[in-house]
Short mmCIF file of C-alpha atoms in Angstrom, two decimals:
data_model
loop_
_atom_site.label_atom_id
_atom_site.label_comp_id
_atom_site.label_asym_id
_atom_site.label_seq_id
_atom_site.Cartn_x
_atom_site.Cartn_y
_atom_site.Cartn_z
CA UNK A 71 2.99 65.67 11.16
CA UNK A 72 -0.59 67.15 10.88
CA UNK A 73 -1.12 70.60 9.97
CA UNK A 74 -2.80 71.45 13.30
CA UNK A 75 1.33 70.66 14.49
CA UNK A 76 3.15 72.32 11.85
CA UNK A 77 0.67 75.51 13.05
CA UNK A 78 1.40 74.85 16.60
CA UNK A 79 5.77 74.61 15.64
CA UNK A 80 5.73 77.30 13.53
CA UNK A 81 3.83 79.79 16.24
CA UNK A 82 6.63 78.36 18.49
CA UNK A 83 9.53 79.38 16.09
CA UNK A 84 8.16 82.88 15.65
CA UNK A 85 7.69 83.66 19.74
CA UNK A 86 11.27 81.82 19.59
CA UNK A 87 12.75 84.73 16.95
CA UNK A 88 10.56 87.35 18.86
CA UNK A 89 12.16 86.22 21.94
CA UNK A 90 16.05 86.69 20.11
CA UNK A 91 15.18 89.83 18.66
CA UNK A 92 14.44 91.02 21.51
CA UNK A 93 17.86 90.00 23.48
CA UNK A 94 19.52 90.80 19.90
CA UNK A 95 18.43 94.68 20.65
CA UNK A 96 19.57 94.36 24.90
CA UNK A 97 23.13 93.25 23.10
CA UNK A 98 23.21 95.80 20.72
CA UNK A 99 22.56 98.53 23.64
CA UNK A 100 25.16 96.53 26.07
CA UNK A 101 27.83 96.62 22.94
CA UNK A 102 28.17 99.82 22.99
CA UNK A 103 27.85 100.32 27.05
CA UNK A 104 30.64 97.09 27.34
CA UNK A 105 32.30 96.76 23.73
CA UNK A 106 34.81 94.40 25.58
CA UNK A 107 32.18 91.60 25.87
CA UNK A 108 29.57 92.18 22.69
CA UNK A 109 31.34 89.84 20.94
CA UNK A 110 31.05 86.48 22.24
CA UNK A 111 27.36 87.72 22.70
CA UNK A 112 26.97 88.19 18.86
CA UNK A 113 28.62 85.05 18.45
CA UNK A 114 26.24 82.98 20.56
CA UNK A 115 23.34 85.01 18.96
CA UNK A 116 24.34 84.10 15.30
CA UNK A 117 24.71 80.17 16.36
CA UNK A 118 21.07 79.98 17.86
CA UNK A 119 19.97 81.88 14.80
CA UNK A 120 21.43 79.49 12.86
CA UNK A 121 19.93 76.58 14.47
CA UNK A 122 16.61 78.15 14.10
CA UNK A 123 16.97 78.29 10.39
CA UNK A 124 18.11 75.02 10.06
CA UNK A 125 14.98 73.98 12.14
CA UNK A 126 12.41 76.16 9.68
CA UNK A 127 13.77 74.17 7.20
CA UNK A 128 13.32 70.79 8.54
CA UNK A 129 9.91 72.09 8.85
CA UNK A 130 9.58 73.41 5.55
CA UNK A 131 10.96 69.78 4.21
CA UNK A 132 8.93 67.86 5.97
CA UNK A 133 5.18 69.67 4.97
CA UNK A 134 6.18 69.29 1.32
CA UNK A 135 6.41 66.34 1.65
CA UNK A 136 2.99 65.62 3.32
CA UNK A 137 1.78 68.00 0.73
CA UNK A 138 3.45 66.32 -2.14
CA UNK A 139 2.00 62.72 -0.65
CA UNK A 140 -1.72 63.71 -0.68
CA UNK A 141 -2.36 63.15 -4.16
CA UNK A 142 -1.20 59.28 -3.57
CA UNK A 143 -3.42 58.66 -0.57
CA UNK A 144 -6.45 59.72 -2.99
CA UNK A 145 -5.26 57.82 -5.65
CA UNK A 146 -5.32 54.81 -3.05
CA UNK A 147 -8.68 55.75 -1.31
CA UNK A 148 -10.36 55.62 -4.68
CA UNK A 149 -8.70 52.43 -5.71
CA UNK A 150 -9.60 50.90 -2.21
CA UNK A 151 -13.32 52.36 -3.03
CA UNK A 152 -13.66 50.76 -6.25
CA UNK A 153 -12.21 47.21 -5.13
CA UNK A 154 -14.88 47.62 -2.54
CA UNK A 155 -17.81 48.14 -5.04
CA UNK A 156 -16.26 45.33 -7.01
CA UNK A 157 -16.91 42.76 -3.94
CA UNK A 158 -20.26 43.74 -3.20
CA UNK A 159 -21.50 44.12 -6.65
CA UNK A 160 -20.11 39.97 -6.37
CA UNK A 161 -21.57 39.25 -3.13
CA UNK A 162 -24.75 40.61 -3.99
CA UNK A 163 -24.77 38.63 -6.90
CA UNK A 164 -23.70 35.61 -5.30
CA UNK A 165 -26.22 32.76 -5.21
CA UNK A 166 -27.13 31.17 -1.50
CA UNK A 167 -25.59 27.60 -3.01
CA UNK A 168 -23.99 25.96 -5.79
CA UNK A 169 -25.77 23.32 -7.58
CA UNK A 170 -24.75 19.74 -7.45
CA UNK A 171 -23.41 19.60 -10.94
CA UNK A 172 -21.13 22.12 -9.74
CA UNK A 173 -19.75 20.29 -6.54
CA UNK A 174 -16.26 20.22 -5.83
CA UNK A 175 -15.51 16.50 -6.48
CA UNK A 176 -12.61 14.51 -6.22
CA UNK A 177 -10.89 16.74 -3.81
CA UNK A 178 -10.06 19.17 -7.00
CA UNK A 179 -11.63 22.85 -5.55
CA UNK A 180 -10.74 24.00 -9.41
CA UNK A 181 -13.38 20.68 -10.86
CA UNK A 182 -16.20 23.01 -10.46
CA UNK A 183 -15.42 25.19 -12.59
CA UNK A 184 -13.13 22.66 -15.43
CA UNK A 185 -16.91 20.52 -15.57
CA UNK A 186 -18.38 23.47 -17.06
CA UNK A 187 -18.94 22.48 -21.67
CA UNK A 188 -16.47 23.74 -23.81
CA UNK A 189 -18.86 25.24 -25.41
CA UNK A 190 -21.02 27.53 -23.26
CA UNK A 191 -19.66 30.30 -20.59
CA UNK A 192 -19.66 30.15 -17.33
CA UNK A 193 -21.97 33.12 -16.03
CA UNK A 194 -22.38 33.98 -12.42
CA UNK A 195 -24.00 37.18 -11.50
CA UNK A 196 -23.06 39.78 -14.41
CA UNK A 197 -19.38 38.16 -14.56
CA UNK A 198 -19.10 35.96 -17.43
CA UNK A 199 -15.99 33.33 -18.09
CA UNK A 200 -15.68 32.27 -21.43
CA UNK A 201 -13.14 29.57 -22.79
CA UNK A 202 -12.32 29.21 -26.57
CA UNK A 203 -14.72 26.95 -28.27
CA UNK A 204 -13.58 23.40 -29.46
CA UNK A 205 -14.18 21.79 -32.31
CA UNK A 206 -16.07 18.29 -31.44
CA UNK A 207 -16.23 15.54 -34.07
CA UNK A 208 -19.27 14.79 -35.35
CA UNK A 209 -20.06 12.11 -33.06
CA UNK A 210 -19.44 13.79 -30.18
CA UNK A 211 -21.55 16.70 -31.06
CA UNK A 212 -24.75 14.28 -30.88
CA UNK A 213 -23.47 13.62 -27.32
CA UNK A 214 -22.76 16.59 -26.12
CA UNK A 215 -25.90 17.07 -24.01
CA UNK A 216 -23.99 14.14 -21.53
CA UNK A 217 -21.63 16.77 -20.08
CA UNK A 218 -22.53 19.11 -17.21
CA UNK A 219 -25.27 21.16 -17.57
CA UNK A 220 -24.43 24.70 -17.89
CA UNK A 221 -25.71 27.63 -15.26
CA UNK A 222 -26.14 30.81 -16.66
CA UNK A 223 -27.28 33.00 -13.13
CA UNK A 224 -29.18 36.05 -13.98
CA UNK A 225 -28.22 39.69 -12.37
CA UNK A 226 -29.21 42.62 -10.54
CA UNK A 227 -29.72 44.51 -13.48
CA UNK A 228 -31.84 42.02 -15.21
CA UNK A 229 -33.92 41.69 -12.31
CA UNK A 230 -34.54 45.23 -12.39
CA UNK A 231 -35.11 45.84 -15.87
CA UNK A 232 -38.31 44.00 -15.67
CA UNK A 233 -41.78 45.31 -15.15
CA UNK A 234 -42.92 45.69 -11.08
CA UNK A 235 -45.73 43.26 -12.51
CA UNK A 236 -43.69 39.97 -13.63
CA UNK A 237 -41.04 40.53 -11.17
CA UNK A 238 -43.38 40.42 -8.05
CA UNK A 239 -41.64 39.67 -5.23
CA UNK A 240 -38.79 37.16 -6.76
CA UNK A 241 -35.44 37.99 -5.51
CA UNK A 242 -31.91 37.55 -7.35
CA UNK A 243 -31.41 34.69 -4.76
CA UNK A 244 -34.64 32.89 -5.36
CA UNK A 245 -34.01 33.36 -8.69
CA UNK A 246 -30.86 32.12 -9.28
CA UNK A 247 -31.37 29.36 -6.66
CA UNK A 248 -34.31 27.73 -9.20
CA UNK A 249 -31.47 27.92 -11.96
CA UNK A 250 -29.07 25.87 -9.86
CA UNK A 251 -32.17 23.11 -9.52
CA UNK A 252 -32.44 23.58 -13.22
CA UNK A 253 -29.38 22.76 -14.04
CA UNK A 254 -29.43 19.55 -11.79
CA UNK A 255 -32.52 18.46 -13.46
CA UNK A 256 -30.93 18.78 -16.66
CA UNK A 257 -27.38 16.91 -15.91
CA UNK A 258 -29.55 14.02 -13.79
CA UNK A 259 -31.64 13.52 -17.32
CA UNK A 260 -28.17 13.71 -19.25
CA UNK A 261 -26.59 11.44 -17.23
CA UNK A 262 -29.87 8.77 -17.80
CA UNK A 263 -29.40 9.26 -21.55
CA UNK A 264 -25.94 7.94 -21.62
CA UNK A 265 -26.32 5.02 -18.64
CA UNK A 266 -26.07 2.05 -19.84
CA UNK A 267 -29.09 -0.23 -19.36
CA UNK A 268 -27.28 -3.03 -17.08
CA UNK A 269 -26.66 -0.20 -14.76
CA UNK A 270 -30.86 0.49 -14.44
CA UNK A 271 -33.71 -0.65 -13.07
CA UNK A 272 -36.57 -1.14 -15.66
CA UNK A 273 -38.53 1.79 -14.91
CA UNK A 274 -35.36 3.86 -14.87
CA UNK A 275 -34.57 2.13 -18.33
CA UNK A 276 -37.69 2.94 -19.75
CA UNK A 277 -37.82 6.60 -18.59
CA UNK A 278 -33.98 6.32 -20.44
CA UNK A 279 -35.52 5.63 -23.31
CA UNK A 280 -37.94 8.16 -23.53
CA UNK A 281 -35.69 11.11 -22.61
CA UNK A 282 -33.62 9.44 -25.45
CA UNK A 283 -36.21 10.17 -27.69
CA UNK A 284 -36.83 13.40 -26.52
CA UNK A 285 -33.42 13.93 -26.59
CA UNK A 286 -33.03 13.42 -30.64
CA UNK A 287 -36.28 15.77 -31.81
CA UNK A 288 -35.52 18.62 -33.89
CA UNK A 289 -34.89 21.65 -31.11
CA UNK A 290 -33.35 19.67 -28.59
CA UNK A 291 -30.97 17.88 -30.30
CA UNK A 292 -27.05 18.50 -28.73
CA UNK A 293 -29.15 20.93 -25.93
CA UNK A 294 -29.67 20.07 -22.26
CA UNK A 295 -33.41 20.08 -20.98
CA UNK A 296 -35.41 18.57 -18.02
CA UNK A 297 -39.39 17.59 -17.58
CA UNK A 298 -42.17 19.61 -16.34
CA UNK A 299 -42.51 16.59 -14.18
CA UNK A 300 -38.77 16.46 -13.25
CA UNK A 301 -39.44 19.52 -10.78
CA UNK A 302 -39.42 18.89 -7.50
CA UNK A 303 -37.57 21.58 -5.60
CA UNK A 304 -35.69 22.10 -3.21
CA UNK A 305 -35.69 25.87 -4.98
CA UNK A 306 -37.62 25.62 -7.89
CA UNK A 307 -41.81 23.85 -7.29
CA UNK A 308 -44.88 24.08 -9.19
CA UNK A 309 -46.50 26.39 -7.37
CA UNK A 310 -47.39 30.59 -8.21
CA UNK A 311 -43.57 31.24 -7.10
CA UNK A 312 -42.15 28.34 -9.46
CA UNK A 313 -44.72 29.82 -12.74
CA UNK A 314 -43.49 33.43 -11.86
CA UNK A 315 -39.85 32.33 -11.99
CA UNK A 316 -40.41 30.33 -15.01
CA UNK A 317 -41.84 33.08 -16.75
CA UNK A 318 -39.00 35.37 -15.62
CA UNK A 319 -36.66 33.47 -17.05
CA UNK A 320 -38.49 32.73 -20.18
CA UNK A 321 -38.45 36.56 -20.63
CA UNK A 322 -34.54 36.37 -19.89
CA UNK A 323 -33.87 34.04 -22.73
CA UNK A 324 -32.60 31.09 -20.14
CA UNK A 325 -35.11 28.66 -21.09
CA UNK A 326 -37.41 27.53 -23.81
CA UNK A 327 -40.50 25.66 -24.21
CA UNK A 328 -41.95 23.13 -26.35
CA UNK A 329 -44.66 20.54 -25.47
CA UNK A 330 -43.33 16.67 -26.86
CA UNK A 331 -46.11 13.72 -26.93
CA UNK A 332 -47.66 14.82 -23.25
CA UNK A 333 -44.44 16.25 -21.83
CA UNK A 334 -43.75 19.96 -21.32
CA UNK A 335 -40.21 20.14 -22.42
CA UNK A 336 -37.72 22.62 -20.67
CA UNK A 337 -35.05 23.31 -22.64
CA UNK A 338 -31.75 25.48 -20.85
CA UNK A 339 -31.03 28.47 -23.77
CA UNK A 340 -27.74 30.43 -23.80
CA UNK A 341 -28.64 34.38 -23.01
CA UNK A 342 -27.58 36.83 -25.84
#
Protein backbone atom coordinates (compact mmCIF):
# COMPACT_ATOMS: atom_id res chain seq x y z
CA UNK A 1 0.00 0.00 0.00
CA UNK A 2 1.31 3.51 -1.05
CA UNK A 3 0.99 6.35 1.14
CA UNK A 4 -1.24 8.26 -1.29
CA UNK A 5 -3.79 4.93 -0.07
CA UNK A 6 -3.11 4.79 3.47
CA UNK A 7 -4.14 8.87 3.16
CA UNK A 8 -7.10 8.05 1.11
CA UNK A 9 -8.22 4.87 4.05
CA UNK A 10 -7.51 6.77 6.81
CA UNK A 11 -9.76 10.01 5.54
CA UNK A 12 -12.32 7.16 5.01
CA UNK A 13 -12.09 5.83 8.66
CA UNK A 14 -12.41 9.30 10.12
CA UNK A 15 -15.80 10.37 7.90
CA UNK A 16 -16.62 6.59 9.00
CA UNK A 17 -16.25 7.59 13.06
CA UNK A 18 -17.77 11.10 12.16
CA UNK A 19 -20.57 9.32 10.63
CA UNK A 20 -21.04 6.94 14.21
CA UNK A 21 -20.64 9.76 16.35
CA UNK A 22 -23.06 11.27 14.92
CA UNK A 23 -25.82 8.28 15.15
CA UNK A 24 -23.99 7.58 18.66
CA UNK A 25 -25.54 11.20 19.81
CA UNK A 26 -29.38 10.38 17.78
CA UNK A 27 -29.14 7.07 20.25
CA UNK A 28 -28.20 8.77 23.15
CA UNK A 29 -31.28 11.35 22.61
CA UNK A 30 -33.69 8.23 21.54
CA UNK A 31 -32.41 6.34 24.96
CA UNK A 32 -33.80 8.46 26.95
CA UNK A 33 -37.12 9.22 24.67
CA UNK A 34 -37.42 4.97 24.26
CA UNK A 35 -35.14 3.44 27.15
CA UNK A 36 -36.90 0.09 26.16
CA UNK A 37 -34.89 -0.16 22.89
CA UNK A 38 -31.34 1.89 23.59
CA UNK A 39 -29.86 -1.10 24.30
CA UNK A 40 -29.53 -3.31 21.46
CA UNK A 41 -28.68 0.13 19.77
CA UNK A 42 -25.58 0.57 22.07
CA UNK A 43 -24.83 -2.87 21.48
CA UNK A 44 -24.67 -2.68 17.69
CA UNK A 45 -22.81 0.70 18.12
CA UNK A 46 -19.97 -0.80 20.33
CA UNK A 47 -19.54 -3.89 17.68
CA UNK A 48 -19.01 -1.49 14.60
CA UNK A 49 -16.75 0.51 16.84
CA UNK A 50 -14.95 -2.32 17.47
CA UNK A 51 -14.48 -3.36 14.00
CA UNK A 52 -13.25 0.03 13.20
CA UNK A 53 -10.47 -0.28 15.68
CA UNK A 54 -9.50 -3.47 14.66
CA UNK A 55 -9.37 -2.01 11.04
CA UNK A 56 -7.02 1.22 12.26
CA UNK A 57 -4.90 -1.27 13.37
CA UNK A 58 -4.51 -3.38 10.39
CA UNK A 59 -3.69 -0.10 8.99
CA UNK A 60 -1.37 0.95 11.50
CA UNK A 61 0.43 -2.71 11.01
CA UNK A 62 0.66 -2.66 7.72
CA UNK A 63 2.51 1.16 7.18
CA UNK A 64 5.14 0.04 9.68
CA UNK A 65 5.86 -2.26 7.94
CA UNK A 66 6.35 -0.39 4.59
CA UNK A 67 8.10 2.06 6.77
CA UNK A 68 10.29 -0.44 8.46
CA UNK A 69 11.09 -2.02 4.70
CA UNK A 70 12.45 1.23 3.14
CA UNK A 71 15.75 1.10 4.51
CA UNK A 72 16.18 -2.50 2.62
CA UNK A 73 15.02 -1.31 -0.77
CA UNK A 74 17.96 1.42 -0.49
CA UNK A 75 20.27 -0.90 0.68
CA UNK A 76 19.32 -2.95 -2.60
CA UNK A 77 19.09 0.09 -5.02
CA UNK A 78 22.64 0.99 -4.08
CA UNK A 79 23.90 -2.52 -4.33
CA UNK A 80 22.05 -2.88 -7.78
CA UNK A 81 23.87 0.68 -8.60
CA UNK A 82 27.23 -0.40 -7.81
CA UNK A 83 26.98 -3.94 -9.66
CA UNK A 84 25.96 -1.71 -12.48
CA UNK A 85 29.12 0.55 -12.40
CA UNK A 86 31.05 -2.66 -11.95
CA UNK A 87 29.83 -3.95 -15.59
CA UNK A 88 30.40 -0.92 -17.40
CA UNK A 89 33.60 0.04 -15.86
CA UNK A 90 34.30 -3.93 -17.59
CA UNK A 91 32.61 -3.33 -20.74
CA UNK A 92 34.26 -0.20 -21.29
CA UNK A 93 37.35 -1.77 -20.72
CA UNK A 94 36.70 -4.64 -22.77
CA UNK A 95 38.84 -5.01 -25.89
CA UNK A 96 36.86 -5.40 -29.50
CA UNK A 97 38.70 -9.12 -29.76
CA UNK A 98 40.83 -11.54 -28.14
CA UNK A 99 44.07 -12.34 -29.61
CA UNK A 100 44.84 -15.65 -31.13
CA UNK A 101 47.09 -16.83 -28.39
CA UNK A 102 44.14 -16.47 -26.35
CA UNK A 103 41.61 -18.61 -28.49
CA UNK A 104 39.47 -20.99 -26.93
CA UNK A 105 41.05 -24.26 -28.24
CA UNK A 106 40.26 -27.68 -27.86
CA UNK A 107 36.69 -27.10 -27.02
CA UNK A 108 37.98 -26.02 -23.28
CA UNK A 109 36.15 -22.20 -22.94
CA UNK A 110 38.44 -22.14 -19.51
CA UNK A 111 42.05 -22.84 -22.06
CA UNK A 112 42.14 -19.20 -22.59
CA UNK A 113 42.70 -18.23 -19.64
CA UNK A 114 44.89 -21.77 -18.11
CA UNK A 115 47.52 -20.77 -21.41
CA UNK A 116 48.30 -17.69 -19.70
CA UNK A 117 52.65 -18.23 -17.87
CA UNK A 118 52.78 -19.09 -14.48
CA UNK A 119 54.60 -16.43 -14.06
CA UNK A 120 53.00 -13.20 -15.26
CA UNK A 121 49.18 -11.97 -14.47
CA UNK A 122 46.61 -11.94 -16.47
CA UNK A 123 45.51 -8.12 -16.88
CA UNK A 124 42.46 -7.05 -18.75
CA UNK A 125 41.25 -3.57 -18.40
CA UNK A 126 42.21 -2.44 -14.67
CA UNK A 127 41.26 -6.13 -13.38
CA UNK A 128 44.26 -8.06 -12.79
CA UNK A 129 44.36 -12.12 -12.10
CA UNK A 130 47.31 -13.26 -10.57
CA UNK A 131 48.26 -17.02 -9.84
CA UNK A 132 51.08 -18.02 -7.36
CA UNK A 133 54.38 -18.12 -9.02
CA UNK A 134 56.15 -21.56 -9.69
CA UNK A 135 59.32 -22.45 -9.27
CA UNK A 136 60.79 -23.69 -12.87
CA UNK A 137 64.01 -25.72 -12.98
CA UNK A 138 66.72 -24.26 -14.40
CA UNK A 139 66.23 -25.59 -17.72
CA UNK A 140 62.99 -24.65 -18.11
CA UNK A 141 63.58 -21.12 -17.14
CA UNK A 142 65.80 -20.71 -20.46
CA UNK A 143 62.58 -21.90 -22.19
CA UNK A 144 60.18 -20.16 -20.80
CA UNK A 145 59.74 -17.58 -23.58
CA UNK A 146 57.96 -20.91 -25.61
CA UNK A 147 54.73 -20.52 -23.60
CA UNK A 148 51.94 -18.06 -24.48
CA UNK A 149 52.72 -14.72 -24.67
CA UNK A 150 51.27 -12.71 -21.98
CA UNK A 151 48.64 -9.58 -22.60
CA UNK A 152 48.78 -7.02 -20.22
CA UNK A 153 45.63 -4.48 -21.70
CA UNK A 154 46.04 -0.99 -20.56
CA UNK A 155 42.95 1.10 -18.88
CA UNK A 156 40.83 4.00 -18.86
CA UNK A 157 42.73 5.60 -16.35
CA UNK A 158 46.03 5.13 -17.96
CA UNK A 159 44.76 6.43 -21.06
CA UNK A 160 43.78 9.45 -19.35
CA UNK A 161 46.62 10.13 -17.28
CA UNK A 162 48.61 10.96 -20.29
CA UNK A 163 49.28 14.30 -21.85
CA UNK A 164 46.38 15.53 -24.68
CA UNK A 165 49.72 15.60 -26.83
CA UNK A 166 50.93 11.75 -26.87
CA UNK A 167 47.52 10.47 -26.48
CA UNK A 168 46.11 12.13 -29.72
CA UNK A 169 43.32 10.51 -30.81
CA UNK A 170 44.19 6.67 -29.70
CA UNK A 171 41.34 5.06 -28.03
CA UNK A 172 41.38 2.26 -25.17
CA UNK A 173 40.13 -0.06 -28.04
CA UNK A 174 42.76 0.79 -30.56
CA UNK A 175 44.99 0.56 -27.98
CA UNK A 176 44.48 -2.52 -26.52
CA UNK A 177 43.63 -4.07 -29.93
CA UNK A 178 47.63 -3.39 -31.06
CA UNK A 179 48.50 -5.30 -27.69
CA UNK A 180 46.47 -8.33 -28.71
CA UNK A 181 48.64 -8.24 -32.27
CA UNK A 182 51.57 -7.88 -29.98
CA UNK A 183 51.14 -10.59 -28.20
CA UNK A 184 50.56 -12.81 -31.38
CA UNK A 185 53.72 -11.58 -32.79
CA UNK A 186 55.46 -12.57 -29.82
CA UNK A 187 53.93 -16.33 -29.28
CA UNK A 188 54.29 -16.87 -33.42
CA UNK A 189 58.28 -15.97 -32.83
CA UNK A 190 58.18 -18.28 -29.59
CA UNK A 191 56.68 -20.93 -31.16
CA UNK A 192 59.63 -20.68 -34.23
CA UNK A 193 62.26 -20.81 -31.48
CA UNK A 194 61.23 -24.13 -30.20
CA UNK A 195 60.09 -25.87 -33.83
CA UNK A 196 62.05 -28.28 -34.67
CA UNK A 197 63.89 -27.88 -37.99
CA UNK A 198 62.28 -31.06 -39.88
CA UNK A 199 59.06 -29.29 -39.28
CA UNK A 200 60.47 -25.92 -41.49
CA UNK A 201 61.08 -24.76 -44.58
CA UNK A 202 64.66 -23.29 -44.98
CA UNK A 203 63.86 -19.79 -44.89
CA UNK A 204 61.60 -20.42 -41.91
CA UNK A 205 64.69 -22.38 -40.41
CA UNK A 206 66.95 -19.73 -40.90
CA UNK A 207 64.71 -16.91 -39.58
CA UNK A 208 64.56 -19.80 -36.44
CA UNK A 209 67.84 -19.40 -36.03
CA UNK A 210 68.17 -15.91 -35.85
CA UNK A 211 65.30 -15.23 -33.42
CA UNK A 212 67.27 -17.99 -31.51
CA UNK A 213 69.99 -15.80 -31.26
CA UNK A 214 68.13 -12.96 -30.47
CA UNK A 215 66.42 -14.89 -28.17
CA UNK A 216 69.71 -15.71 -25.86
CA UNK A 217 71.26 -11.83 -25.70
CA UNK A 218 71.53 -10.35 -22.41
CA UNK A 219 67.86 -8.43 -21.97
CA UNK A 220 65.86 -10.82 -23.69
CA UNK A 221 66.83 -13.83 -22.34
CA UNK A 222 63.54 -15.96 -20.65
CA UNK A 223 61.33 -12.64 -22.12
CA UNK A 224 58.92 -12.74 -25.06
CA UNK A 225 59.59 -10.14 -27.97
CA UNK A 226 58.68 -9.75 -31.71
CA UNK A 227 60.50 -7.75 -34.82
CA UNK A 228 60.02 -4.33 -36.00
CA UNK A 229 59.56 -6.20 -39.17
CA UNK A 230 57.15 -8.80 -37.65
CA UNK A 231 54.31 -5.99 -37.74
CA UNK A 232 51.90 -6.32 -40.02
CA UNK A 233 48.51 -5.51 -38.55
CA UNK A 234 45.53 -6.30 -38.58
CA UNK A 235 45.55 -3.62 -35.39
CA UNK A 236 48.87 -2.62 -34.93
CA UNK A 237 50.97 -1.05 -38.70
CA UNK A 238 53.81 1.11 -39.21
CA UNK A 239 52.22 3.99 -39.89
CA UNK A 240 51.74 7.64 -37.53
CA UNK A 241 48.85 5.56 -35.61
CA UNK A 242 51.20 2.37 -35.06
CA UNK A 243 54.47 5.06 -33.76
CA UNK A 244 51.84 6.91 -31.52
CA UNK A 245 50.70 3.62 -29.98
CA UNK A 246 54.14 2.40 -29.66
CA UNK A 247 55.17 5.31 -27.90
CA UNK A 248 52.11 5.11 -25.63
CA UNK A 249 52.91 2.06 -24.52
CA UNK A 250 56.55 2.62 -24.15
CA UNK A 251 55.46 5.38 -21.69
CA UNK A 252 53.15 2.62 -19.99
CA UNK A 253 56.00 0.33 -19.25
CA UNK A 254 54.43 -2.58 -21.72
CA UNK A 255 57.25 -2.70 -24.00
CA UNK A 256 60.92 -2.09 -24.36
CA UNK A 257 63.36 -1.38 -26.96
CA UNK A 258 66.69 -2.34 -27.97
CA UNK A 259 68.18 -2.36 -31.52
CA UNK A 260 70.14 -6.16 -32.14
CA UNK A 261 72.57 -6.44 -35.39
CA UNK A 262 69.90 -4.41 -37.81
CA UNK A 263 66.74 -5.50 -35.98
CA UNK A 264 64.64 -3.21 -33.77
CA UNK A 265 63.84 -5.54 -31.00
CA UNK A 266 60.36 -5.33 -29.18
CA UNK A 267 60.48 -6.73 -26.10
CA UNK A 268 56.71 -7.30 -24.01
CA UNK A 269 57.63 -5.73 -20.18
CA UNK A 270 55.42 -6.53 -17.15
CA UNK A 271 53.72 -2.99 -15.89
CA UNK A 272 54.61 -2.04 -12.22
Amino acid sequence: MDTKQAGSSLDSLIASFNKRISELQELAIGRNMYPATSVADLSAMDTAVKAMEFQMQAIKDRLREETEAIPKAKKLVDASLRQQKKLQHMFAHMPSRLPESLAVSSGNPYNCLTQENPNHGLHFGSVKLEEEPVALPKEKQEKKGRGSAPVWYISAEELDSLSSYMRGRLTLDKVNAAINDMASYAEANAQLIAAPKKKMADNAWEKALELRDIAMTEGVKGKHFFLETDIKGPALKLDNTGKAILTVLRHLGRINETRIGHHRVIILSKPH
